[in-house]
Coordinates of C-alpha atoms in Angstrom, one line a residue:
X1 CA 19.5 18.0 8.6
X2 CA 19.2 13.7 10.4
X3 CA 15.6 12.6 11.3
X4 CA 15.2 10.5 14.1
X5 CA 13.5 7.3 13.3
X6 CA 14.3 5.5 16.5
X7 CA 12.2 7.4 18.6
X8 CA 9.7 5.7 20.2
X9 CA 6.4 7.1 20.2
X10 CA 3.6 6.7 22.5
X11 CA 0.3 6.7 20.3
X12 CA -2.1 5.1 22.7
X13 CA -5.1 6.9 24.0
X14 CA -5.1 9.1 20.2
X15 CA -8.0 7.2 18.5
X16 CA -5.7 5.0 16.8
X17 CA -6.8 2.1 15.4
X18 CA -3.9 0.3 15.3
X19 CA -2.6 0.7 19.0
X20 CA -6.1 1.6 20.5
X21 CA -8.8 -0.8 18.7
X22 CA -7.0 -3.5 19.3
X23 CA -9.9 -5.2 21.0
X24 CA -11.9 -5.0 17.9
X25 CA -10.0 -6.6 15.3
X26 CA -8.1 -9.4 17.4
X27 CA -10.3 -9.9 20.5
X28 CA -7.3 -9.1 23.0
X29 CA -5.6 -5.8 23.6
X30 CA -2.0 -6.6 25.4
X31 CA 0.0 -7.7 22.2
X32 CA 2.3 -5.2 19.6
X33 CA 0.8 -4.0 17.0
X34 CA 2.4 -4.2 13.3
X35 CA -0.6 -4.5 11.1
X36 CA -2.2 -1.5 10.4
X37 CA -0.4 0.1 7.1
X38 CA 1.0 3.1 8.5
X39 CA 4.3 4.2 10.6
X40 CA 5.4 4.6 13.9
X41 CA 7.2 8.0 12.9
X42 CA 6.2 11.3 13.0
X43 CA 5.3 13.0 9.8
X44 CA 8.0 15.4 8.5
X45 CA 8.6 18.5 9.9
X46 CA 7.3 20.5 6.9
X47 CA 4.2 18.4 7.2
X48 CA 4.1 19.6 10.8
X49 CA 5.0 22.8 10.5
X50 CA 2.7 23.3 7.7
X51 CA -0.1 21.8 9.6
X52 CA -0.1 23.9 12.7
X53 CA 0.4 27.3 10.6
X54 CA -2.7 25.9 9.3
X55 CA -4.6 25.2 12.5
X56 CA -3.5 28.6 14.2
X57 CA -4.9 30.5 10.9
X58 CA -8.5 29.4 13.5
X59 CA -11.0 29.3 10.7
X60 CA -11.5 26.6 8.5
X61 CA -14.2 26.8 6.0
X62 CA -14.4 25.8 2.6
X63 CA -11.6 25.0 1.0
X64 CA -10.6 24.6 -2.8
X65 CA -7.6 23.0 -4.5
X66 CA -5.0 25.7 -5.6
X67 CA -2.8 25.8 -8.3
X68 CA -0.6 25.3 -5.9
X69 CA -1.6 22.3 -5.0
X70 CA -1.3 20.7 -8.4
X71 CA 1.8 21.8 -8.8
X72 CA 2.9 20.0 -6.1
X73 CA 1.4 16.8 -7.3
X74 CA 2.8 17.4 -11.2
X75 CA 6.4 18.2 -10.1
X76 CA 6.7 15.7 -7.4
X77 CA 5.1 12.3 -10.2
X78 CA 8.2 14.3 -12.6
X79 CA 10.8 14.6 -10.3
X80 CA 10.2 11.3 -8.3
X81 CA 8.7 9.0 -11.1
X82 CA 10.1 10.5 -14.6
X83 CA 6.1 11.0 -15.4
X84 CA 5.0 14.1 -17.1
X85 CA 1.5 14.7 -16.2
X86 CA -0.9 17.2 -16.8
X87 CA -3.5 19.2 -14.4
X88 CA -6.5 18.4 -15.8
X89 CA -5.8 14.8 -15.6
X90 CA -6.1 15.0 -11.8
X91 CA -8.8 14.4 -9.6
X92 CA -9.6 13.6 -6.3
X93 CA -10.9 11.1 -3.5
X94 CA -11.2 10.7 0.5
X95 CA -8.5 7.4 -0.3
X96 CA -7.4 5.1 -2.8
X97 CA -10.6 2.5 -1.7
X98 CA -12.9 4.9 -2.2
X99 CA -11.5 5.8 -5.3
X100 CA -11.8 2.1 -6.3
X101 CA -15.0 2.3 -5.4
X102 CA -16.1 5.1 -7.3
X103 CA -14.0 3.9 -10.6
X104 CA -16.2 0.4 -10.0
X105 CA -19.3 2.5 -9.7
X106 CA -19.1 5.1 -12.8
X107 CA -17.0 2.7 -15.4
X108 CA -18.4 -0.9 -14.8
X109 CA -21.8 -2.3 -14.2
X110 CA -23.1 -4.7 -12.1
X111 CA -22.7 -8.0 -12.6
X112 CA -19.3 -7.2 -15.0
X113 CA -15.9 -9.2 -13.7
X114 CA -13.0 -7.8 -12.5
X115 CA -9.5 -9.6 -12.4
X116 CA -7.4 -9.2 -9.2
X117 CA -3.8 -10.9 -8.4
X118 CA -3.9 -12.6 -5.1
X119 CA -2.3 -12.9 -2.9
X120 CA -3.2 -9.2 -2.8
X121 CA -4.6 -5.8 -0.2
X122 CA -7.7 -7.4 0.8
X123 CA -10.0 -4.5 0.4
X124 CA -9.7 -5.3 -3.4
X125 CA -12.3 -8.2 -3.0
X126 CA -14.2 -6.5 -0.4
X127 CA -15.0 -3.2 -2.5
X128 CA -15.4 -5.0 -6.0
X129 CA -18.1 -7.3 -4.0
X130 CA -19.9 -4.3 -2.8
X131 CA -20.4 -2.7 -5.9
X132 CA -22.1 -5.5 -7.1
X133 CA -19.2 -7.1 -9.9
X134 CA -17.3 -9.9 -9.9
X135 CA -13.5 -10.8 -8.9
X136 CA -11.9 -12.8 -11.3
X137 CA -8.6 -14.1 -9.3
X138 CA -5.4 -14.5 -11.4
X139 CA -2.8 -15.7 -8.7
X140 CA 0.8 -14.6 -8.5
X141 CA 3.2 -17.5 -9.4
X142 CA 5.7 -17.7 -6.4
X143 CA 8.8 -19.7 -7.0
X144 CA 12.1 -20.0 -5.9
X145 CA 11.1 -17.5 -3.3
X146 CA 10.0 -14.6 -5.6
X147 CA 6.6 -14.0 -7.4
X148 CA 5.7 -13.2 -10.5
X149 CA 2.6 -13.0 -12.5
X150 CA 0.9 -15.7 -14.6
X151 CA 0.6 -14.3 -18.2
X152 CA -0.6 -17.5 -19.6
X153 CA -3.7 -18.2 -16.9
X154 CA -4.4 -14.5 -17.5
X155 CA -5.2 -14.7 -21.1
X156 CA -6.6 -17.8 -20.8
X157 CA -9.3 -16.5 -17.7
X158 CA -10.5 -13.3 -19.9
X159 CA -14.1 -13.3 -21.8
X160 CA -16.0 -10.4 -22.7
X161 CA -17.4 -10.0 -19.9
X162 CA -13.9 -9.0 -17.9
X163 CA -13.9 -5.0 -17.8
X164 CA -11.1 -3.9 -15.4
X165 CA -8.1 -5.3 -14.0
X166 CA -7.0 -3.9 -10.7
X167 CA -3.0 -3.7 -10.6
X168 CA -1.0 -3.4 -7.4
X169 CA 1.9 -1.8 -7.7
X170 CA 4.1 -2.0 -6.0
X171 CA 2.6 -5.1 -4.8
X172 CA 1.3 -5.4 -1.4
X173 CA 1.9 -7.8 0.2
X174 CA 4.8 -9.4 -1.6
X175 CA 6.5 -6.4 -2.0
X176 CA 7.0 -6.7 -5.4
X177 CA 8.2 -3.4 -7.4
X178 CA 7.0 -4.6 -11.2
X179 CA 9.7 -4.4 -14.1
X180 CA 8.7 -2.3 -17.1
X181 CA 8.8 -5.5 -18.9
X182 CA 6.3 -7.4 -16.9
X183 CA 4.0 -4.2 -16.9
X184 CA 4.4 -3.9 -20.8
X185 CA 3.3 -7.3 -21.2
X186 CA 0.4 -6.8 -18.8
X187 CA -0.9 -3.7 -20.7
X188 CA -0.6 -5.3 -23.9
X189 CA -3.3 -8.2 -22.4
X190 CA -5.6 -5.2 -21.3
X191 CA -5.5 -3.2 -24.7
X192 CA -6.0 -6.2 -26.7
X193 CA -8.8 -7.8 -24.5
X194 CA -10.2 -3.5 -24.0
X195 CA -9.4 -4.3 -20.1
X196 CA -9.6 -1.3 -18.3
X197 CA -6.8 -0.8 -16.1
X198 CA -6.6 0.5 -12.3
X199 CA -3.1 1.1 -10.7
X200 CA -3.3 1.5 -6.7
X201 CA 0.1 3.1 -6.7
X202 CA 0.0 4.3 -3.0
X203 CA 3.7 2.8 -1.9
X204 CA 4.9 4.0 -5.2
X205 CA 7.6 6.2 -3.3
X206 CA 8.7 3.4 -0.9
X207 CA 10.7 1.6 -3.1
X208 CA 14.6 0.2 -2.1
X209 CA 17.0 1.5 -4.0
X210 CA 18.1 -1.2 -6.2
X211 CA 14.6 -1.2 -7.6
X212 CA 12.5 1.7 -9.6
X213 CA 8.8 2.1 -9.5
X214 CA 7.2 2.6 -13.3
X215 CA 4.2 3.8 -13.5
X216 CA 2.1 1.9 -15.8
X217 CA 0.4 4.7 -17.5
X218 CA 4.0 5.9 -18.2
X219 CA 4.9 3.5 -20.5
X220 CA 3.8 4.8 -23.7
X221 CA 0.3 6.7 -24.7
X222 CA -2.2 3.9 -25.8
X223 CA -1.7 2.6 -21.8
X224 CA -2.2 6.5 -20.1
X225 CA -5.5 6.7 -21.9
X226 CA -6.8 3.0 -20.6
X227 CA -4.8 3.2 -17.2
X228 CA -6.3 5.1 -14.1
X229 CA -3.8 5.9 -11.5
X230 CA -4.1 6.1 -7.9
X231 CA -1.6 7.5 -5.1
X232 CA -1.5 9.2 -2.2
X233 CA 1.1 11.0 -0.3
X234 CA -0.6 8.7 3.1
X235 CA 1.8 5.8 3.3
X236 CA 4.7 7.9 2.2
X237 CA 4.5 10.9 5.0
X238 CA 2.4 8.2 7.4
X239 CA -0.5 11.6 7.2
X240 CA -3.9 8.9 6.1
X241 CA -5.5 10.8 8.5
X242 CA -6.0 14.1 6.4
X243 CA -8.0 11.6 4.0
X244 CA -6.2 13.2 0.3
X245 CA -5.8 11.2 -2.4
X246 CA -4.5 11.6 -6.2
X247 CA -6.7 10.1 -9.4
X248 CA -4.7 10.4 -12.3
X249 CA -7.3 10.1 -15.3
X250 CA -5.3 11.0 -19.0
X251 CA -8.5 9.5 -20.9
X252 CA -10.9 12.8 -20.8
X253 CA -14.3 10.5 -21.5
X254 CA -13.1 8.6 -18.0
X255 CA -12.1 11.8 -16.4
X256 CA -15.8 12.8 -16.8
X257 CA -17.5 9.4 -15.9
X258 CA -15.4 9.5 -12.9
X259 CA -15.9 13.0 -11.7
X260 CA -20.1 12.7 -12.4
X261 CA -19.6 10.4 -9.9
X262 CA -17.9 11.5 -7.2
X263 CA -19.9 14.9 -7.7
X264 CA -23.1 13.2 -7.5
X265 CA -22.4 12.1 -4.1
X266 CA -20.4 15.6 -3.3
X267 CA -17.5 14.1 -1.9
X268 CA -15.1 16.1 -4.4
X269 CA -14.7 18.4 -1.8
X270 CA -11.2 19.5 -0.7
X271 CA -10.2 19.6 2.7
X272 CA -8.2 22.4 4.8
X273 CA -5.4 20.2 6.2
X274 CA -5.4 17.7 3.1
X275 CA -4.2 21.0 0.9
X276 CA -1.4 21.8 3.7
X277 CA -0.2 18.2 3.9
X278 CA 0.2 17.1 0.8
X279 CA 2.0 20.5 -0.7
X280 CA 4.0 20.5 2.2
X281 CA 4.9 17.7 2.1
X282 CA 5.4 17.2 -1.6
X283 CA 7.1 20.1 -1.9
X284 CA 9.6 19.4 1.5
X285 CA 9.7 16.1 2.5
X286 CA 12.0 14.7 -0.2
X287 CA 15.3 14.3 2.1
X288 CA 13.4 12.9 4.8
X289 CA 11.8 10.5 2.7
X290 CA 15.2 9.7 1.2
X291 CA 16.5 8.9 5.0
X292 CA 13.3 6.9 5.8
X293 CA 14.0 4.5 3.1
X294 CA 17.5 3.8 4.1
X295 CA 16.1 3.4 7.7
X296 CA 13.7 0.6 6.5
X297 CA 16.4 -1.0 4.2
X298 CA 18.1 -1.3 7.6
X299 CA 15.0 -2.7 9.5
X300 CA 14.8 -5.2 6.6
X301 CA 18.7 -6.5 6.7
X302 CA 17.6 -6.6 10.5
X303 CA 14.8 -9.5 10.2
X304 CA 16.6 -10.9 7.5
X305 CA 19.6 -11.2 9.4
X306 CA 17.8 -12.4 12.4
X307 CA 15.5 -14.6 11.1
X308 CA 18.4 -16.5 9.4
X309 CA 20.3 -16.5 12.7
X310 CA 17.6 -17.0 15.4
X311 CA 14.3 -18.8 13.6
X312 CA 15.1 -20.2 10.1
X313 CA 12.3 -21.9 9.8
X314 CA 10.4 -18.4 9.3
X315 CA 11.4 -17.5 5.3
X316 CA 11.9 -13.5 4.6
X317 CA 9.7 -13.0 1.0
X318 CA 12.5 -10.2 -0.2
X319 CA 10.9 -7.4 -0.7
X320 CA 11.4 -4.7 -3.4
X321 CA 9.2 -1.5 -1.9
X322 CA 6.7 -1.0 0.6
X323 CA 7.5 -1.4 4.7
X324 CA 5.4 -4.7 4.8
X325 CA 7.1 -7.7 4.8
X326 CA 5.5 -11.2 3.5
X327 CA 6.9 -13.6 5.9
X328 CA 6.8 -17.5 5.4
X329 CA 6.1 -19.4 8.0
X330 CA 4.9 -22.8 6.0
X331 CA 8.2 -24.4 7.1
X332 CA 6.2 -24.8 10.9
X333 CA 3.7 -27.2 9.4
X334 CA 0.6 -25.7 11.4
X335 CA -2.6 -25.3 10.0
X336 CA -3.8 -21.5 8.9
X337 CA -5.9 -21.2 12.2
X338 CA -3.4 -23.0 14.3
X339 CA -0.4 -20.3 12.8
X340 CA -3.5 -17.3 13.4
X341 CA -3.4 -18.4 17.3
X342 CA 0.2 -18.7 17.0
X343 CA 1.3 -15.3 16.1
X344 CA -1.3 -13.8 18.8
X345 CA -1.4 -16.3 21.9
X346 CA 2.5 -17.5 21.9
X347 CA 4.5 -14.5 19.8
X348 CA 2.0 -12.2 21.7
X349 CA 1.8 -10.1 18.1
X350 CA -0.8 -8.1 15.8
X351 CA -0.1 -9.2 12.6
X352 CA -1.9 -9.3 9.0
X353 CA -3.2 -13.1 8.7
X354 CA -1.6 -14.4 5.1
X355 CA -5.0 -16.1 4.0
X356 CA -7.4 -12.5 4.1
X357 CA -4.9 -11.5 1.3
X358 CA -7.2 -14.2 -0.9
X359 CA -5.5 -17.5 -2.5
X360 CA -1.9 -18.2 -2.3
X361 CA -2.1 -16.8 1.2
X362 CA -2.7 -19.3 3.5
X363 CA 0.3 -19.6 5.5
X364 CA 2.3 -16.7 5.5
X365 CA 2.1 -13.4 7.5
X366 CA 2.5 -9.7 6.9
X367 CA 4.2 -7.9 9.1
X368 CA 4.7 -4.0 9.2
X369 CA 8.1 -2.4 9.9
X370 CA 8.0 0.8 9.8
X371 CA 8.8 1.2 13.5
X372 CA 12.0 1.7 15.8
X373 CA 14.1 -0.8 15.3
X374 CA 14.1 -1.6 18.9
X375 CA 9.8 -2.5 18.5
X376 CA 10.9 -4.5 15.5
X377 CA 14.0 -6.6 17.8
X378 CA 11.1 -7.0 20.0
X379 CA 8.9 -8.8 17.5
X380 CA 11.5 -11.0 16.3
X381 CA 12.5 -12.1 20.2
X382 CA 8.6 -12.9 20.7
X383 CA 8.9 -14.5 17.5
X384 CA 11.7 -17.0 18.3
X385 CA 10.9 -17.6 22.1
X386 CA 7.3 -19.1 20.6
X387 CA 9.0 -21.0 18.0
X388 CA 11.4 -22.6 20.4
X389 CA 8.2 -23.2 22.5
X390 CA 6.4 -24.8 19.8
X391 CA 9.4 -26.8 18.8
X392 CA 11.3 -27.2 22.5
X393 CA 14.0 -30.2 21.2
X394 CA 14.4 -28.0 17.7
X395 CA 13.2 -28.5 14.0

């Protein structure tokens, strides 16, 4: 069947953070929100039907994870990512960021150093620091409009107190889908220095057709034993609200330590709606996802063409995955603070400010394009009009 991603759906008054809580985050409530990383599309019909069926049963008591739940995960990862995982490797978390907190608590000690690669998902910094660990930033290199890892600098930053590296794969916000060669080189450095890799792969299904996501743990047995992989159907199928994420830990010792941590806090329970949503998404959501990717690629094409023809001062960093665009506003020649206010007050948009993603983010903005094209067109028109007001004689 054909799915309608052009449908505009009113999300107001649904306790939606993206649309209903703008005042808290931005101090205004009359701007177009394109920030929080969820989609303005309905979940796949199969997921909606599975949740309806579960709701209509009427009893929502204690729930365990049946074999069918594990099989859905194993089959999805095998079919979509050509990685054979075992049922016993699978653990759980309400979300990927909580999983990072539990992993930091169970596998590192206060004061240990943890590497991230900025500009990167801003909650990485927060979760590391909140657990009393120290951030070591290995900034990505940006050259000719493309980001790459700086392996030379990475090796120079490593000392005996570095215990973990958090990899963002695909990378949020810059949209890179790391190649096998890049991941292999990164893995070699971590293996050599006995550094655990925690790979946040929550966007791993959202990769454009020219590219291929490779789970870093799938590259070799040695890397599998050194890597914890976190993902979820939440971004793929727009079901973050069911609070169900997957943590793959092939190393038995690491898995036991992680499970002790979550069990000590009594947070390992399953929810009936999480089970129903995950199973139905991974069993029946493939065709919907394929069409979603095509639609998102169309949105990327639309942004690329619009900016080139109407606002050439703003550069699109070409995305290889995710529905989050990294836009370069530096040619406008305004300060970080001025850019924040320009987007909010002049363009009337709520975007994620580039500087919150750490060093290297100044002068950029992150835009969520998982929305109907009419919404995207409106946002770009507002940017165009704001730029023309900023430079009435052109620039």
